[in-house]
Short mmCIF file of C-alpha atoms in Angstrom, two decimals:
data_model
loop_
_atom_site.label_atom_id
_atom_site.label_comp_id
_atom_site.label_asym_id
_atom_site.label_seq_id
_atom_site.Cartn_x
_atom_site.Cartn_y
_atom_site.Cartn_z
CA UNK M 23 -6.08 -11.33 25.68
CA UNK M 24 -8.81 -12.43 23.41
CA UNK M 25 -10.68 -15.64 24.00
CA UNK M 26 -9.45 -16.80 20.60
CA UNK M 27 -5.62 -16.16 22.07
CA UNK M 28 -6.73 -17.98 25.47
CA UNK M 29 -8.29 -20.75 23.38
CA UNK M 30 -4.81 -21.51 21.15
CA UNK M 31 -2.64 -21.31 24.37
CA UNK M 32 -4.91 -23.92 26.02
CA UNK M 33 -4.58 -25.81 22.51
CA UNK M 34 -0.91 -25.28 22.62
CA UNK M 35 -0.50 -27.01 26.23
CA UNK M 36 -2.56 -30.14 24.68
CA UNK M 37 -0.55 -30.40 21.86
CA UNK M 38 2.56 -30.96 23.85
CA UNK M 39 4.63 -34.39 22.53
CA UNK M 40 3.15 -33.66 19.17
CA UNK M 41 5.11 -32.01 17.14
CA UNK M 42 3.03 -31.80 14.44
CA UNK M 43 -0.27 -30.87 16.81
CA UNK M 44 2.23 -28.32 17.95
CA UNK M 45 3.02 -26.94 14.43
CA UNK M 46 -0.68 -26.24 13.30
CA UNK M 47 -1.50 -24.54 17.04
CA UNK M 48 1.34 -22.20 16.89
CA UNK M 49 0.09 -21.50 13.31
CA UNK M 50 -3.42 -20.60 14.48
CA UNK M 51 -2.08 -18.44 16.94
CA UNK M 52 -0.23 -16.69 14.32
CA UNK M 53 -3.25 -15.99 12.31
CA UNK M 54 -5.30 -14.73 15.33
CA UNK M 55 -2.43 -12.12 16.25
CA UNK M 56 -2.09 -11.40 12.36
CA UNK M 57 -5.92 -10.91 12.49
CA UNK M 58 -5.73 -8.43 15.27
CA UNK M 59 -3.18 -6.49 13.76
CA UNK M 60 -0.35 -7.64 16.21
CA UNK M 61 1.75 -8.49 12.91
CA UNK M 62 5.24 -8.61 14.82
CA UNK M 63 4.07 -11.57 17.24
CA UNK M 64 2.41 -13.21 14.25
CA UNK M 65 5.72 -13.85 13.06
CA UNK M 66 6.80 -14.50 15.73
CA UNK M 67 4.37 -17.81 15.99
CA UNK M 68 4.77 -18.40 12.21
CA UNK M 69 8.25 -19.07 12.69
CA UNK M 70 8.24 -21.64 15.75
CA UNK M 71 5.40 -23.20 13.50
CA UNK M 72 7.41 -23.31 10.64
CA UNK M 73 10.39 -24.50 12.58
CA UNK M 74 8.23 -27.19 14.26
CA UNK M 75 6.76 -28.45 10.44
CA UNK M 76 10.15 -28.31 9.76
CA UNK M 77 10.90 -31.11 12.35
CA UNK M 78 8.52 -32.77 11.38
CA UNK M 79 9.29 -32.82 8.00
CA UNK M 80 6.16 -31.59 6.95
CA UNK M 81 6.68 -29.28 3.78
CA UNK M 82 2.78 -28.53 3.82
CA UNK M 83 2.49 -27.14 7.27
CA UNK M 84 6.00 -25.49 6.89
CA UNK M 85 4.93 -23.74 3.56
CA UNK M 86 1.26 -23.24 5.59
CA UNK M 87 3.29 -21.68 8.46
CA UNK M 88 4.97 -19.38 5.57
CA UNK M 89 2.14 -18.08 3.75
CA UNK M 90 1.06 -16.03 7.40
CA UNK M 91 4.14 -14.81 7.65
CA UNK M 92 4.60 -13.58 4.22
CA UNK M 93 1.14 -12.00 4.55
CA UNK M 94 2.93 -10.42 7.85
CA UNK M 95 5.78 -9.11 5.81
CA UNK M 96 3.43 -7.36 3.76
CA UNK M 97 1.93 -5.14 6.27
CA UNK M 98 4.76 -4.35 7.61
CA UNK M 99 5.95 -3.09 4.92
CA UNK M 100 8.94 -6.18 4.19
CA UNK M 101 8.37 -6.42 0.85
CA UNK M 102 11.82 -7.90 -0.99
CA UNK M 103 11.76 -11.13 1.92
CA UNK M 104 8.00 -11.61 1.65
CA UNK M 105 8.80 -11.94 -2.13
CA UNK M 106 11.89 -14.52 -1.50
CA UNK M 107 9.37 -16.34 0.84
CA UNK M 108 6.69 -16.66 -1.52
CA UNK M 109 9.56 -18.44 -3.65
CA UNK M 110 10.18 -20.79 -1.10
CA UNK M 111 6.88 -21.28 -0.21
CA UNK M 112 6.24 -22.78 -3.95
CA UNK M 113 9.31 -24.65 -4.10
CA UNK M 114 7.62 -26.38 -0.61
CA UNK M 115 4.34 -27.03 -2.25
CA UNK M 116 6.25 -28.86 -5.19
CA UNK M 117 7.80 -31.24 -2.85
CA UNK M 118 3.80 -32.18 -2.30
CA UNK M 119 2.56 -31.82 -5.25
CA UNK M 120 -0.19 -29.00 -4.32
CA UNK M 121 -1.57 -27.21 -7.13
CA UNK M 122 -4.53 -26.15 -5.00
CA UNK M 123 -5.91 -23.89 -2.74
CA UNK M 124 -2.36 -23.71 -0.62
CA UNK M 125 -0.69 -22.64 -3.64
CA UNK M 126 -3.41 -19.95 -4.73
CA UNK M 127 -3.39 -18.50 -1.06
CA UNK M 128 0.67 -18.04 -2.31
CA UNK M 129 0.20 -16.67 -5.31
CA UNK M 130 -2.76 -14.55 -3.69
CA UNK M 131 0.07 -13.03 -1.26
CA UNK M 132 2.29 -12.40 -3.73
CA UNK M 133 -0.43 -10.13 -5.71
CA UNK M 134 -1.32 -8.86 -2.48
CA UNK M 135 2.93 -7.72 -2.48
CA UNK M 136 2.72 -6.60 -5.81
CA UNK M 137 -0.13 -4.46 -5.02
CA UNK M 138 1.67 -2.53 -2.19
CA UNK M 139 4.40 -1.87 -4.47
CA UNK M 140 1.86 -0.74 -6.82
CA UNK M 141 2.77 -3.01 -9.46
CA UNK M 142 -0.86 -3.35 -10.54
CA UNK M 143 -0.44 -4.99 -13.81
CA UNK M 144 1.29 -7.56 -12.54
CA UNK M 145 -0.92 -7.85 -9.36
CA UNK M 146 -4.17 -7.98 -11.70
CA UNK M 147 -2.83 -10.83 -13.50
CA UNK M 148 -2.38 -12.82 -10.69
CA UNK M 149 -5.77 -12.07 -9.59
CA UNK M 150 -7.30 -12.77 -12.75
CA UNK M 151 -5.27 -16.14 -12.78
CA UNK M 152 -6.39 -16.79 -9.51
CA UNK M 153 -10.39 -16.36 -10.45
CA UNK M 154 -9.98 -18.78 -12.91
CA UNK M 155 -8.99 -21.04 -10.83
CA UNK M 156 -12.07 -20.08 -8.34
CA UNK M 157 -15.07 -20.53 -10.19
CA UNK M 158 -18.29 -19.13 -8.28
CA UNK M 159 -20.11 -22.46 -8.44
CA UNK M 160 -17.07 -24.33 -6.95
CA UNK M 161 -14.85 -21.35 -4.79
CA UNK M 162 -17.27 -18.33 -3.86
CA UNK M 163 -14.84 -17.53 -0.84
CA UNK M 164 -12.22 -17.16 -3.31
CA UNK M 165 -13.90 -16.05 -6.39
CA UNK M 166 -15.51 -13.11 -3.96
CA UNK M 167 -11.93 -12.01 -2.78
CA UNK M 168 -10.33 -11.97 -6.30
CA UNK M 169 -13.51 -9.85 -7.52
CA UNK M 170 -12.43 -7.39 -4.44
CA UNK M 171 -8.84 -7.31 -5.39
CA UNK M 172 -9.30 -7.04 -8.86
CA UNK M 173 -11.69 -3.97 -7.95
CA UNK M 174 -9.30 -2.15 -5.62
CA UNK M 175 -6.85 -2.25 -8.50
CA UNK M 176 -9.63 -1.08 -11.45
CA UNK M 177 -10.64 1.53 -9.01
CA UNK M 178 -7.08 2.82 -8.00
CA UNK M 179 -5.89 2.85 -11.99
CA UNK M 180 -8.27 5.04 -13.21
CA UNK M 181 -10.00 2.59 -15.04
CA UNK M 182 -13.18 4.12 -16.49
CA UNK M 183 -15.97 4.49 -13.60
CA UNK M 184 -19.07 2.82 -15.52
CA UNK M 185 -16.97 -0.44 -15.94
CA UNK M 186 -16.04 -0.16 -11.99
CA UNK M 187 -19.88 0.37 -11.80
CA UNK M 188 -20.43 -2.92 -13.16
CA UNK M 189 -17.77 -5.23 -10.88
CA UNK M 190 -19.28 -3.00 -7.72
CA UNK M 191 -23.46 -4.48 -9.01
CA UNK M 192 -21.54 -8.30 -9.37
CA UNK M 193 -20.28 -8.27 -6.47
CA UNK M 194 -23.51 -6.93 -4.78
CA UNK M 195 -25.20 -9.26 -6.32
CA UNK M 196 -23.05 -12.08 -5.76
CA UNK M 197 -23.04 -11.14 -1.72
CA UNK M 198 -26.84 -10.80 -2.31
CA UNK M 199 -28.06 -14.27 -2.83
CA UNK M 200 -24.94 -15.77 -0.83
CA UNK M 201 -25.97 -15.25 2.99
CA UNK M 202 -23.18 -17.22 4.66
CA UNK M 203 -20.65 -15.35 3.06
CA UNK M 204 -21.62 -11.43 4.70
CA UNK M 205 -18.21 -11.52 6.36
CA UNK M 206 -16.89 -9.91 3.04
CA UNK M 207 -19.51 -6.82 3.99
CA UNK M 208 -16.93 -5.01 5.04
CA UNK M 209 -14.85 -4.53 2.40
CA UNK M 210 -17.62 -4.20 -0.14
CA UNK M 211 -18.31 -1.17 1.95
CA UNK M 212 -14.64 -0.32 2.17
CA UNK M 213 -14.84 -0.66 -2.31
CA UNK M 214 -17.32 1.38 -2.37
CA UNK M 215 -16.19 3.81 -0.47
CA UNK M 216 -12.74 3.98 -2.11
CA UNK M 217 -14.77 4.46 -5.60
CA UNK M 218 -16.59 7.76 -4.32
CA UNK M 219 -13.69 9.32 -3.09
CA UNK M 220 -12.12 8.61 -6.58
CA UNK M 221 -15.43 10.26 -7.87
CA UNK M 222 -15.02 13.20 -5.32
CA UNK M 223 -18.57 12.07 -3.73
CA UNK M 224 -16.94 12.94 -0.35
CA UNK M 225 -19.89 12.59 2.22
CA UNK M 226 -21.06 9.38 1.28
CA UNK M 227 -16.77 7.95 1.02
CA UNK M 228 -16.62 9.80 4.45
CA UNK M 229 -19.98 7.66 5.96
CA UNK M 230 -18.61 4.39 4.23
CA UNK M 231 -15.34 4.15 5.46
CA UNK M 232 -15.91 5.23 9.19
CA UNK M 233 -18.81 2.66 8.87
CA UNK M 234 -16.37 0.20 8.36
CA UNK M 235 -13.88 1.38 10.42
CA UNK M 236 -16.65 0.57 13.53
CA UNK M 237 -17.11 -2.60 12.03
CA UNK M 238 -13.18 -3.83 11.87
CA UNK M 239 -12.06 -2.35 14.76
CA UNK M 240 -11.08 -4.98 16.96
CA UNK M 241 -11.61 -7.77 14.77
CA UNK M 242 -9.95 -7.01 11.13
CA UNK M 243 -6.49 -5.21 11.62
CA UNK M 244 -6.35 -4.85 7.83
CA UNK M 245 -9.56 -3.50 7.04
CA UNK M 246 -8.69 -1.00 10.27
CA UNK M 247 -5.54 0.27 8.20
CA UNK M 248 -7.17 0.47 4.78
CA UNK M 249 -9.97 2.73 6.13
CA UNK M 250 -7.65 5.19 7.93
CA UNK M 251 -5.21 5.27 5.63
CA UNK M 252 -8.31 6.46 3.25
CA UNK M 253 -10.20 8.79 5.42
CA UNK M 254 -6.37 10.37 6.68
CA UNK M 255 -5.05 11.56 3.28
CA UNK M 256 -6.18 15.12 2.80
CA UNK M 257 -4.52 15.31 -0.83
CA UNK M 258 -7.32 13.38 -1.42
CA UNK M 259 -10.12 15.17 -0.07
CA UNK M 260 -10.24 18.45 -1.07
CA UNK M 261 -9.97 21.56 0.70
CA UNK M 262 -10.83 19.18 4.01
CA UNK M 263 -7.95 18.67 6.86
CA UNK M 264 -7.87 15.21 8.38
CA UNK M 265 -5.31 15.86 10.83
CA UNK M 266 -7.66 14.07 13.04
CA UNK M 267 -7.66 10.67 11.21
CA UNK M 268 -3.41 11.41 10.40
CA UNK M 269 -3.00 11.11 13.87
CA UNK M 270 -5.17 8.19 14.39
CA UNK M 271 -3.29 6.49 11.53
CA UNK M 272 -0.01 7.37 12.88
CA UNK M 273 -0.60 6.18 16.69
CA UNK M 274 -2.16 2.78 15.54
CA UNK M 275 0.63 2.45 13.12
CA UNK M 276 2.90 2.55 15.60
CA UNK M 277 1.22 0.34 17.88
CA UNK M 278 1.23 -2.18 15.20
CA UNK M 279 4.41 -1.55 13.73
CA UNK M 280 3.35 -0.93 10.53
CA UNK M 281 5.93 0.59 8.16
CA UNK M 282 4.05 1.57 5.41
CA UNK M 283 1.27 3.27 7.59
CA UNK M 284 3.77 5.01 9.83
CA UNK M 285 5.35 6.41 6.62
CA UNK M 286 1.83 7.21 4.68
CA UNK M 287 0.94 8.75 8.10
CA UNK M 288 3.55 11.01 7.82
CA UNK M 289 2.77 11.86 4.20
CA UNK M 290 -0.84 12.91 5.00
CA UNK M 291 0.35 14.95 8.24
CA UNK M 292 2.18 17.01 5.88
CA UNK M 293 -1.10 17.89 4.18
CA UNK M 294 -2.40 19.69 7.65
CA UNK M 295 1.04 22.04 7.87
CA UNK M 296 0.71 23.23 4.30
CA UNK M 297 -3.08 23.72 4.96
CA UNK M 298 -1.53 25.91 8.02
CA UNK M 299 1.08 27.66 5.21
CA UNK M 300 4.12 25.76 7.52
CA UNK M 301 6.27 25.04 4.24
CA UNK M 302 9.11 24.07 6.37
CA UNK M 303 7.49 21.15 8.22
CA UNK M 304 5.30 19.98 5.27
CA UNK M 305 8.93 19.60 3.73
CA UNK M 306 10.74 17.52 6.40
CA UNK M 307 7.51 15.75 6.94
CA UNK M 308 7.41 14.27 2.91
CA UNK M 309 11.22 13.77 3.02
CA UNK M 310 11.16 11.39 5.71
CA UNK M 311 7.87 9.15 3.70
CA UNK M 312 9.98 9.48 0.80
CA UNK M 313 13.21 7.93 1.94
CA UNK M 314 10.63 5.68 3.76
CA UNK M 315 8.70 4.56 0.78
CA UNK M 316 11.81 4.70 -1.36
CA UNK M 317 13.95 2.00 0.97
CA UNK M 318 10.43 -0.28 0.62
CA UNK M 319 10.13 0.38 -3.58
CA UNK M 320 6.51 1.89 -3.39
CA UNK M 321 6.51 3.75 -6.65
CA UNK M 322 2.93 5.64 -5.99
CA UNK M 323 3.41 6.74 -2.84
CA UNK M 324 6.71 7.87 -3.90
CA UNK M 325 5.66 9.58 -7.04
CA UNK M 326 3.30 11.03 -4.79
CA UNK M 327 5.88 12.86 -2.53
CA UNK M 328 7.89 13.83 -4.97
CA UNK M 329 4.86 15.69 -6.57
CA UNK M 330 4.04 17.50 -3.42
CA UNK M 331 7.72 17.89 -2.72
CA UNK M 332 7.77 19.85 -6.21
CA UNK M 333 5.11 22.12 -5.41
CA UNK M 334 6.64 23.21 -2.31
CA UNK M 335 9.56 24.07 -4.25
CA UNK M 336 7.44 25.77 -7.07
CA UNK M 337 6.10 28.20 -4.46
CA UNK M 338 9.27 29.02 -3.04
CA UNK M 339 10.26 29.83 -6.65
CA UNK M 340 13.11 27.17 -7.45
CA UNK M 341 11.71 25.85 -10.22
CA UNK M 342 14.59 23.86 -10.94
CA UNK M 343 14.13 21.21 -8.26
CA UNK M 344 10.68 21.64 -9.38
CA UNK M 345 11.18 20.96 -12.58
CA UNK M 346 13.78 17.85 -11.15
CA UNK M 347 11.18 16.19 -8.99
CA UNK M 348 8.23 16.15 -11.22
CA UNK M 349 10.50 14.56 -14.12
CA UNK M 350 11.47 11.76 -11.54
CA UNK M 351 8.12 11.37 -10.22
CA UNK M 352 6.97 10.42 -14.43
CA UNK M 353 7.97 7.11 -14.41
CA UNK M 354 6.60 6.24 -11.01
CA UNK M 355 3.58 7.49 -11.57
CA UNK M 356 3.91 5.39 -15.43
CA UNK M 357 4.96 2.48 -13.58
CA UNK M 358 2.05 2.01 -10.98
CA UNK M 359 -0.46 3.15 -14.18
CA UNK M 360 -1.08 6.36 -12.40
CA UNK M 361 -2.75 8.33 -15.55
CA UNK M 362 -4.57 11.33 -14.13
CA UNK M 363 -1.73 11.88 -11.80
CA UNK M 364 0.98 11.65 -15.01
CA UNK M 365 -1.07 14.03 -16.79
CA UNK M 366 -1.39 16.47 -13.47
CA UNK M 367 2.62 16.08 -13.27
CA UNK M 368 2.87 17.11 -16.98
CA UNK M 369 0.02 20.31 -16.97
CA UNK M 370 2.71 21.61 -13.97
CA UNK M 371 5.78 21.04 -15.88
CA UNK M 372 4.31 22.61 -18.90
CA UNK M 373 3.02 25.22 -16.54
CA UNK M 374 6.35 26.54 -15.14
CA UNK M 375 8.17 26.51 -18.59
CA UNK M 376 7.96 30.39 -19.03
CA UNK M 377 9.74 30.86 -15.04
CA UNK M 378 12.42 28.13 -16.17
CA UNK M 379 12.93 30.04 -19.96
CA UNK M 380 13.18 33.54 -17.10
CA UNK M 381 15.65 32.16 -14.88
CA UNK M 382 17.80 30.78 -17.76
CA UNK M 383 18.12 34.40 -19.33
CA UNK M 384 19.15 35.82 -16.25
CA UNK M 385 21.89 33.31 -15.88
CA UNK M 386 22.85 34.31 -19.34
CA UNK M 387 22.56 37.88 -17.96
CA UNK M 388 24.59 37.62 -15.13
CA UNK M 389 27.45 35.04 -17.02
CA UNK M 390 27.44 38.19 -19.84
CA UNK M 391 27.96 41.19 -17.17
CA UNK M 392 29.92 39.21 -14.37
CA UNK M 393 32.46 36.71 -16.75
CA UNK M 394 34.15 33.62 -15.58
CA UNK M 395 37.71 35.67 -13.82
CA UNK M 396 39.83 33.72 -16.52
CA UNK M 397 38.49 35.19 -19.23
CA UNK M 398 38.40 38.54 -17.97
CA UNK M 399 42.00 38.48 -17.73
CA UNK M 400 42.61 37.30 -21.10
CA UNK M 401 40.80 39.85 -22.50
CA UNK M 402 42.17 42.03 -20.56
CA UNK M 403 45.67 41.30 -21.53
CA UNK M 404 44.90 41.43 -25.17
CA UNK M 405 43.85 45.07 -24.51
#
């Protein structure tokens, strides 16, 4: 137990008689669990805080009490009852009339939903509502975290690399000339990072992430979970296998119960068995992310599978399902603004065109020298 956990039990026994006291402890608890990565007992917490608000009739701390569970719901990888609860959690601040920083930290969680989905145009608009709202001069907090999410998404939709460039030197300097607010470090790094292995500058991606990954561990369950979901997906590196960081992904995944992880972790393990020429277990590996990913609606990391999924079948010359799984990868890879990758999907479909064209004269073949057993007997009565 952490001294922040020992801390909020002690605060927890003080608090008894107050209900509301009693509400905003088991919140903080919530948030240090959430924090640490423990997102399962963080709800656990969010809920008697919520029910506790609730007795209080407190819509403020109930819709507080909300927001850390929705954010809960998104690691996990419960996407469709964060959404619901990001409803309710406005409807809440209405009763109180917030149009402040309670309802941006909703609408932040929301994006942050969206963006797991990859839904990034609708994500980025919520970001770029929410840095309105959070002028520099007035909100640096906040105007630094919208410049990071908005980044993640430019970087992750191929948006062109000198206009990254430029959000990555205003955000350095922003975190530059504003000391107290270093805590954000981290995922600079973790930006930055993500941009070079975009680039294909593997070594310094490589020294960026694990940099991070020494400074979060223990502290930032999040950043922990962004940085080996990065450094364990081979597809992305090259020629390199990370079976290494898979594992480490997978086992601290399942520690944490993290849905999404456990299934990307199984996506990226595939990526070491077709390194090894194991077809077979690459195969059942990416059919289990896939029905994962598909029951939570992520349309990249679905595309994604179904890409790889293709290729398998390419090599083992049925170019059919091929051909099948790259057409329903398209609109995935359309709908999270995936362009290289819809362009990579296209080059392969336009590649195996002449082995389709071949297998559809053979059937033509065959259908001519072997026909259908009905008409061979009519014709063999007209005789």
């Amino acid at each position: 137990m952490t001294n922040a956990q020992k801390f909020g039990q002690q605060a927890l026994k003080f608090s008894a008689g107050n209900i509301k006291c009693q509400s905003s402890t088991t919140r903080h608890l919530a948030l240090i669990h959430h924090n640490l990565g423990d997102h399962i007992m963080a709800i656990v917490h969010a809920r008697q805080s919520r029910k506790l608000a609730q007795l209080a009739g407190n819509p403020m701390l109930e819709a507080r009490a909300l927001h850390i569970e929705i954010n809960c719901l998104q690691a996990i990888g419960n996407y469709a009852l964060g959404i619901s609860l990001c409803q309710t959690a406005h409807n809440l601040l209405e009763l109180c009339m917030s149009d402040g920083l309670p309802s941006q930290a909703i609408m932040n969680s929301q994006a942050e939903i969206l963006t797991s989905k990859s839904e990034y145009r609708e994500a980025r608009l919520i970001y770029t509502q929410l840095l309105a709202k959070s002028p520099l001069t007035l909100s640096p907090y906040h105007h630094i975290l919208n410049l990071l999410n908005i980044l993640f998404i430019d970087i992750n939709t191929d948006v062109s690399g000198n206009t990254v460039l430029q959000e990555i030197n205003i955000l350095q300097g922003i975190l530059n000339k504003l000391e107290q607010y270093k805590n954000w470090d981290k995922w600079f790094i973790s930006m930055c990072a993500e941009f070079q292995l975009r680039e294909g500058d593997f070594l310094p991606a490589e020294t960026g992430f694990q940099r991070c990954l020494n400074l979060s561990w223990g502290s930032d369950g999040e950043n922990v979970t962004f940085c080996l979901q990065a450094l364990a997906d081979g597809y992305r590196w090259g020629a390199k296998v990370r079976l290494t960081w898979a594992t480490l992904l997978l086992v601290n995944s399942l520690k944490t119960k993290q849905k999404v992880s456990i299934h990307k972790g199984l996506q990226f393990m595939s990526h070491f068995f077709l390194c090894l020429g194991d077809q077979h277990t690459a195969h059942s590996l990416l059919t289990l992310a896939l029905e994962g990913f598909t029951d939570m609606d992520i349309h990249q990391s679905k595309a994604e599978c179904m890409l790889h999924l293709g290729e398998i079948s390419e090599q083992r010359g049925d170019f059919s399902r091929a051909l099948q799984l790259w057409e329903q990868a398209k609109p995935l890879f359309k709908r999270s603004s995936q362009t290289r990758q819809l362009a990579l999907v296209d080059e392969k479909i336009s590649q195996i065109q002449p082995h389709l064209q071949a297998d559809q004269q053979k059937l033509v073949l065959l259908s001519e020298l072997h026909p259908p057993s009905g008409l061979a007997q009519t014709q063999m009565i007209k005789m």
